[in-house]
Amino acid sequence: MLSTRLILVTGASSGIGRGLALEYARHGARVWAVARSADALAQLPVDAEGRVTPVPADVTTAAGRRAIATSVEHEGGCLDVVVHAAGMLGSVGVPLVDYPEDEWRSVFEVNVTAVHLLHQRLAPFLERGTAPAVIGLASTVGREPRAGWGMYAVSKHALEGWLGTLAQEWETGRVYSVNPGGTRTPMRAQARPDEDPGTVPTPEQIAPLFLRLAHSDAPEPSGARLEAGAWIGRDPWEGLGPRRARGL
Ligand SMILES: NC(=O)c1ccc[n+]([C@@H]2O[C@H](COP(=O)([O-])OP(=O)(O)OC[C@H]3O[C@@H](n4cnc5c(N)ncnc54)[C@H](OP(=O)(O)O)[C@@H]3O)[C@@H](O)[C@H]2O)c1
């Protein structure tokens, strides 16, 4: 269903980003997998049904964002979907009044500033895409304030604002905020060390909504704030017909 789609996923060395990169490739998409860890990216099966290009890069640096753009440019300079799954948690359980300045800056840099600056780099490629879409990874604590979640919660509130503003401005593309909900990843284990990981869904289980939104016919309106949990176990292509069959 995604065989013609060109999809870039950040945070693809671990957790949700890795799971989504593999699911997109499994459904036939051409995927750029971005993260700093070249070793972890090298473990991705590059010959899934689609094709995965590992792009080792730090999204917080100009050089990293340039390397990402160069990789896309070398392969046609066109993107249909960008999923911003790279993220940083920082301290949890520390009240704002005591929150360390270095973490304040670095968490905001990864979770918000890098998303904005990478989008500026990739926007020309998305303009050449078909039914292009940007998907941001939201959080429950980024929609409702919760004590002790520090800059992580503040940055996710800011990301919601960025995604909403882009949705208003970008008339030719779709913008989605997706809350994955608690998902079995290293970040979740860091945030909830006492939780039994077996009680939370895997990245593959929360993938259906992300697969659906990457489809050119996804009917969800731009600017929507969505919950991946609502699509666990469902057919991602529910209600979608091939564009050709619908004369599009
Ligand atoms: N897991 C959950 O329960 C949950 C819930 C709500 C929202 N989320 C959100 O979902 C997203 C993915 O989280 P996750 O749980 O999958 O986390 P994770 O397993 O810790 O993965 C984070 C990813 O971000 C990458 N990354 C971090 N800094 C980077 C940088 N400067 N440049 C490039 N890549 C960078 C990491 O790769 P490298 O270290 O190799 O660079 C890694 O691939 C995050 O935005 C998170 O806030 C997760």
GROMACS .gro file of C-alpha atoms and ligand atoms in nm:
model
  296
    1MET     CA    1   0.000   0.000   0.000
    2LEU     CA    2   0.297   0.236   0.041
    3SER     CA    3   0.505   0.116  -0.253
    4THR     CA    4   0.536   0.457  -0.418
    5ARG     CA    5   0.589   0.652  -0.095
    6LEU     CA    6   0.915   0.829  -0.007
    7ILE     CA    7   0.941   0.852   0.373
    8LEU     CA    8   1.205   1.000   0.604
    9VAL     CA    9   1.202   0.893   0.971
   10THR     CA   10   1.421   1.052   1.239
   11GLY     CA   11   1.507   0.862   1.555
   12ALA     CA   12   1.522   0.545   1.347
   13SER     CA   13   1.798   0.376   1.548
   14SER     CA   14   1.571   0.291   1.842
   15GLY     CA   15   1.220   0.250   1.974
   16ILE     CA   16   0.929   0.403   1.784
   17GLY     CA   17   1.135   0.555   1.499
   18ARG     CA   18   1.307   0.223   1.433
   19GLY     CA   19   0.978   0.035   1.445
   20LEU     CA   20   0.812   0.279   1.206
   21ALA     CA   21   1.103   0.281   0.959
   22LEU     CA   22   1.082  -0.098   0.939
   23GLU     CA   23   0.701  -0.105   0.915
   24TYR     CA   24   0.706   0.154   0.634
   25ALA     CA   25   0.969  -0.049   0.447
   26ARG     CA   26   0.773  -0.371   0.508
   27HIS     CA   27   0.477  -0.204   0.334
   28GLY     CA   28   0.692  -0.116   0.034
   29ALA     CA   29   0.797   0.244   0.107
   30ARG     CA   30   1.139   0.387   0.026
   31VAL     CA   31   1.272   0.495   0.368
   32TRP     CA   32   1.550   0.725   0.490
   33ALA     CA   33   1.640   0.620   0.846
   34VAL     CA   34   1.803   0.902   1.044
   35ALA     CA   35   1.979   0.890   1.384
   36ARG     CA   36   2.324   0.960   1.530
   37SER     CA   37   2.420   0.597   1.594
   38ALA     CA   38   2.566   0.461   1.269
   39ASP     CA   39   2.614   0.120   1.435
   40ALA     CA   40   2.247   0.092   1.532
   41LEU     CA   41   2.134   0.208   1.187
   42ALA     CA   42   2.363  -0.054   1.030
   43GLN     CA   43   2.159  -0.322   1.210
   44LEU     CA   44   1.844  -0.223   1.016
   45PRO     CA   45   1.758  -0.478   0.745
   46VAL     CA   46   1.815  -0.265   0.434
   47ASP     CA   47   1.650  -0.509   0.196
   48ALA     CA   48   1.300  -0.513   0.343
   49GLU     CA   49   1.027  -0.506   0.077
   50GLY     CA   50   1.086  -0.135   0.037
   51ARG     CA   51   1.438   0.006   0.068
   52VAL     CA   52   1.601   0.158   0.376
   53THR     CA   53   1.885   0.410   0.349
   54PRO     CA   54   2.062   0.465   0.681
   55VAL     CA   55   2.157   0.833   0.734
   56PRO     CA   56   2.382   0.876   1.038
   57ALA     CA   57   2.329   1.239   1.141
   58ASP     CA   58   2.268   1.459   1.444
   59VAL     CA   59   1.948   1.656   1.382
   60THR     CA   60   2.061   1.930   1.622
   61THR     CA   61   2.358   2.034   1.407
   62ALA     CA   62   2.361   2.223   1.077
   63ALA     CA   63   2.609   1.966   0.942
   64GLY     CA   64   2.374   1.682   1.038
   65ARG     CA   65   2.074   1.845   0.873
   66ARG     CA   66   2.283   1.917   0.562
   67ALA     CA   67   2.386   1.548   0.544
   68ILE     CA   68   2.019   1.445   0.564
   69ALA     CA   69   1.923   1.686   0.285
   70THR     CA   70   2.217   1.571   0.071
   71SER     CA   71   2.112   1.207   0.107
   72VAL     CA   72   1.759   1.287  -0.013
   73GLU     CA   73   1.892   1.511  -0.290
   74HIS     CA   74   2.119   1.232  -0.419
   75GLU     CA   75   1.815   1.010  -0.461
   76GLY     CA   76   1.583   1.243  -0.648
   77GLY     CA   77   1.521   1.532  -0.405
   78CYS     CA   78   1.161   1.433  -0.333
   79LEU     CA   79   0.982   1.332  -0.011
   80ASP     CA   80   0.620   1.239   0.058
   81VAL     CA   81   0.633   1.202   0.436
   82VAL     CA   82   0.862   1.314   0.720
   83VAL     CA   83   0.818   1.155   1.065
   84HIS     CA   84   0.995   1.344   1.343
   85ALA     CA   85   1.048   1.062   1.595
   86ALA     CA   86   1.390   1.168   1.731
   87GLY     CA   87   1.341   1.275   2.089
   88MET     CA   88   1.509   1.330   2.425
   89LEU     CA   89   1.354   1.279   2.769
   90GLY     CA   90   1.583   1.460   3.015
   91SER     CA   91   1.521   1.445   3.388
   92VAL     CA   92   1.187   1.319   3.517
   93GLY     CA   93   1.072   1.388   3.871
   94VAL     CA   94   1.266   1.715   3.900
   95PRO     CA   95   1.044   2.021   3.959
   96LEU     CA   96   1.085   2.313   3.719
   97VAL     CA   97   1.239   2.527   3.992
   98ASP     CA   98   1.532   2.282   4.016
   99TYR     CA   99   1.547   2.177   3.647
  100PRO     CA  100   1.910   2.187   3.520
  101GLU     CA  101   1.983   2.454   3.257
  102ASP     CA  102   2.192   2.230   3.031
  103GLU     CA  103   1.911   1.973   3.004
  104TRP     CA  104   1.656   2.251   2.958
  105ARG     CA  105   1.845   2.365   2.650
  106SER     CA  106   1.938   2.027   2.506
  107VAL     CA  107   1.590   1.870   2.538
  108PHE     CA  108   1.430   2.173   2.369
  109GLU     CA  109   1.697   2.160   2.098
  110VAL     CA  110   1.618   1.798   2.002
  111ASN     CA  111   1.241   1.798   2.056
  112VAL     CA  112   1.155   2.136   1.901
  113THR     CA  113   1.433   2.342   1.742
  114ALA     CA  114   1.573   2.051   1.539
  115VAL     CA  115   1.224   1.962   1.413
  116HIS     CA  116   1.174   2.320   1.293
  117LEU     CA  117   1.517   2.359   1.132
  118LEU     CA  118   1.507   2.016   0.969
  119HIS     CA  119   1.162   2.096   0.829
  120GLN     CA  120   1.301   2.417   0.675
  121ARG     CA  121   1.570   2.203   0.506
  122LEU     CA  122   1.324   1.939   0.383
  123ALA     CA  123   1.031   2.163   0.284
  124PRO     CA  124   1.143   2.198  -0.082
  125PHE     CA  125   1.156   1.817  -0.113
  126LEU     CA  126   0.808   1.784   0.040
  127GLU     CA  127   0.676   2.041  -0.209
  128ARG     CA  128   0.777   1.796  -0.485
  129GLY     CA  129   0.606   1.505  -0.304
  130THR     CA  130   0.263   1.355  -0.361
  131ALA     CA  131   0.003   1.440  -0.092
  132PRO     CA  132   0.292   1.527   0.140
  133ALA     CA  133   0.265   1.495   0.517
  134VAL     CA  134   0.461   1.582   0.830
  135ILE     CA  135   0.404   1.372   1.142
  136GLY     CA  136   0.522   1.490   1.485
  137LEU     CA  137   0.549   1.265   1.792
  138ALA     CA  138   0.339   1.414   2.069
  139SER     CA  139   0.297   1.306   2.430
  140THR     CA  140   0.017   1.291   2.684
  141VAL     CA  141   0.224   1.523   2.911
  142GLY     CA  142   0.258   1.762   2.615
  143ARG     CA  143  -0.121   1.798   2.591
  144GLU     CA  144  -0.206   1.822   2.963
  145PRO     CA  145   0.047   1.965   3.212
  146ARG     CA  146   0.185   1.707   3.456
  147ALA     CA  147   0.419   1.787   3.748
  148GLY     CA  148   0.773   1.653   3.729
  149TRP     CA  149   0.803   1.606   3.352
  150GLY     CA  150   1.018   1.919   3.314
  151MET     CA  151   1.139   2.033   2.975
  152TYR     CA  152   1.011   1.713   2.813
  153ALA     CA  153   0.651   1.822   2.883
  154VAL     CA  154   0.724   2.187   2.799
  155SER     CA  155   0.892   2.091   2.470
  156LYS     CA  156   0.602   1.867   2.366
  157HIS     CA  157   0.358   2.153   2.434
  158ALA     CA  158   0.580   2.369   2.210
  159LEU     CA  159   0.586   2.098   1.944
  160GLU     CA  160   0.204   2.091   1.944
  161GLY     CA  161   0.212   2.467   1.881
  162TRP     CA  162   0.464   2.429   1.601
  163LEU     CA  163   0.263   2.151   1.432
  164GLY     CA  164  -0.061   2.349   1.464
  165THR     CA  165   0.096   2.661   1.317
  166LEU     CA  166   0.248   2.467   1.028
  167ALA     CA  167  -0.090   2.304   0.960
  168GLN     CA  168  -0.246   2.651   0.927
  169GLU     CA  169   0.030   2.781   0.700
  170TRP     CA  170   0.099   2.481   0.475
  171GLU     CA  171  -0.189   2.467   0.228
  172THR     CA  172  -0.053   2.192   0.004
  173GLY     CA  173   0.045   1.943   0.276
  174ARG     CA  174  -0.092   1.761   0.579
  175VAL     CA  175   0.039   1.798   0.933
  176TYR     CA  176  -0.039   1.552   1.212
  177SER     CA  177   0.036   1.539   1.583
  178VAL     CA  178   0.033   1.176   1.696
  179ASN     CA  179   0.052   1.071   2.059
  180PRO     CA  180   0.193   0.716   2.050
  181GLY     CA  181   0.085   0.659   2.412
  182GLY     CA  182   0.309   0.455   2.642
  183THR     CA  183   0.523   0.240   2.411
  184ARG     CA  184   0.786  -0.025   2.491
  185THR     CA  185   1.111   0.162   2.415
  186PRO     CA  186   1.433   0.262   2.593
  187MET     CA  187   1.287   0.611   2.658
  188ARG     CA  188   0.978   0.464   2.824
  189ALA     CA  189   1.197   0.239   3.039
  190GLN     CA  190   1.400   0.546   3.143
  191ALA     CA  191   1.082   0.739   3.230
  192ARG     CA  192   0.909   0.449   3.408
  193PRO     CA  193   1.183   0.220   3.548
  194ASP     CA  194   0.935   0.042   3.778
  195GLU     CA  195   0.691  -0.050   3.501
  196ASP     CA  196   0.675  -0.403   3.357
  197PRO     CA  197   0.761  -0.340   2.987
  198GLY     CA  198   0.535  -0.631   2.894
  199THR     CA  199   0.232  -0.422   2.992
  200VAL     CA  200   0.287  -0.155   2.724
  201PRO     CA  201   0.247  -0.197   2.346
  202THR     CA  202   0.545  -0.237   2.117
  203PRO     CA  203   0.634   0.013   1.840
  204GLU     CA  204   0.499  -0.238   1.585
  205GLN     CA  205   0.164  -0.252   1.766
  206ILE     CA  206   0.118   0.127   1.758
  207ALA     CA  207   0.223   0.148   1.390
  208PRO     CA  208  -0.120   0.121   1.212
  209LEU     CA  209  -0.211   0.491   1.250
  210PHE     CA  210   0.136   0.598   1.130
  211LEU     CA  211   0.103   0.367   0.827
  212ARG     CA  212  -0.240   0.511   0.749
  213LEU     CA  213  -0.128   0.875   0.773
  214ALA     CA  214   0.158   0.806   0.531
  215HIS     CA  215  -0.089   0.694   0.263
  216SER     CA  216  -0.171   0.959   0.003
  217ASP     CA  217  -0.546   0.906   0.060
  218ALA     CA  218  -0.549   0.933   0.440
  219PRO     CA  219  -0.870   1.123   0.516
  220GLU     CA  220  -0.762   1.265   0.854
  221PRO     CA  221  -0.763   1.645   0.826
  222SER     CA  222  -0.441   1.843   0.846
  223GLY     CA  223  -0.387   1.978   1.197
  224ALA     CA  224  -0.547   1.673   1.363
  225ARG     CA  225  -0.421   1.564   1.705
  226LEU     CA  226  -0.445   1.185   1.707
  227GLU     CA  227  -0.390   0.888   1.939
  228ALA     CA  228  -0.202   0.587   1.799
  229GLY     CA  229  -0.359   0.368   2.068
  230ALA     CA  230  -0.699   0.407   1.901
  231TRP     CA  231  -0.564   0.218   1.598
  232ILE     CA  232  -0.393  -0.075   1.771
  233GLY     CA  233  -0.510  -0.399   1.610
  234ARG     CA  234  -0.699  -0.220   1.331
  235ASP     CA  235  -0.649  -0.233   0.956
  236PRO     CA  236  -0.449   0.081   0.870
  237TRP     CA  237  -0.610   0.094   0.525
  238GLU     CA  238  -0.967   0.086   0.660
  239GLY     CA  239  -1.188   0.295   0.430
  240LEU     CA  240  -0.903   0.382   0.191
  241GLY     CA  241  -0.932   0.297  -0.178
  242PRO     CA  242  -0.650   0.308  -0.430
  243ARG     CA  243  -0.629   0.656  -0.585
  244ARG     CA  244  -0.660   0.508  -0.933
  245ALA     CA  245  -0.985   0.329  -0.847
  246ARG     CA  246  -1.129   0.658  -0.727
  247GLY     CA  247  -1.018   0.838  -1.043
  248LEU     CA  248  -0.766   1.056  -0.859
  249LIG     N1  249   0.801   0.558   2.422
  249LIG     C1  250   0.694   0.623   2.468
  249LIG     O1  251   0.620   0.572   2.554
  249LIG     C2  252   0.659   0.759   2.412
  249LIG     C3  253   0.541   0.820   2.456
  249LIG     C4  254   0.506   0.945   2.404
  249LIG     C5  255   0.589   1.006   2.310
  249LIG     N2  256   0.705   0.946   2.270
  249LIG     C6  257   0.787   1.015   2.171
  249LIG     O2  258   0.819   0.926   2.065
  249LIG     C7  259   0.946   0.961   2.008
  249LIG     C8  260   1.034   0.836   2.005
  249LIG     O3  261   1.056   0.796   2.140
  249LIG     P1  262   1.114   0.651   2.179
  249LIG     O4  263   1.043   0.611   2.302
  249LIG     O5  264   1.119   0.564   2.061
  249LIG     O6  265   1.262   0.694   2.224
  249LIG     P2  266   1.404   0.621   2.209
  249LIG     O7  267   1.389   0.473   2.201
  249LIG     O8  268   1.488   0.680   2.318
  249LIG     O9  269   1.457   0.674   2.069
  249LIG     C9  270   1.492   0.806   2.051
  249LIG    C10  271   1.554   0.819   1.914
  249LIG    O10  272   1.589   0.957   1.893
  249LIG    C11  273   1.719   0.959   1.836
  249LIG     N3  274   1.786   1.086   1.865
  249LIG    C12  275   1.800   1.146   1.985
  249LIG     N4  276   1.873   1.259   1.973
  249LIG    C13  277   1.903   1.270   1.841
  249LIG    C14  278   1.977   1.364   1.765
  249LIG     N5  279   2.035   1.472   1.823
  249LIG     N6  280   1.990   1.346   1.632
  249LIG    C15  281   1.933   1.238   1.572
  249LIG     N7  282   1.862   1.145   1.639
  249LIG    C16  283   1.848   1.161   1.771
  249LIG    C17  284   1.790   0.839   1.897
  249LIG    O11  285   1.896   0.793   1.815
  249LIG     P3  286   2.053   0.818   1.841
  249LIG    O12  287   2.077   0.813   1.989
  249LIG    O13  288   2.117   0.706   1.764
  249LIG    O14  289   2.080   0.951   1.781
  249LIG    C18  290   1.679   0.735   1.896
  249LIG    O15  291   1.674   0.671   1.769
  249LIG    C19  292   1.001   1.073   2.095
  249LIG    O16  293   0.973   1.198   2.035
  249LIG    C20  294   0.922   1.060   2.225
  249LIG    O17  295   0.912   1.183   2.291
  249LIG    C21  296   0.741   0.823   2.320
   0.00000   0.00000   0.00000
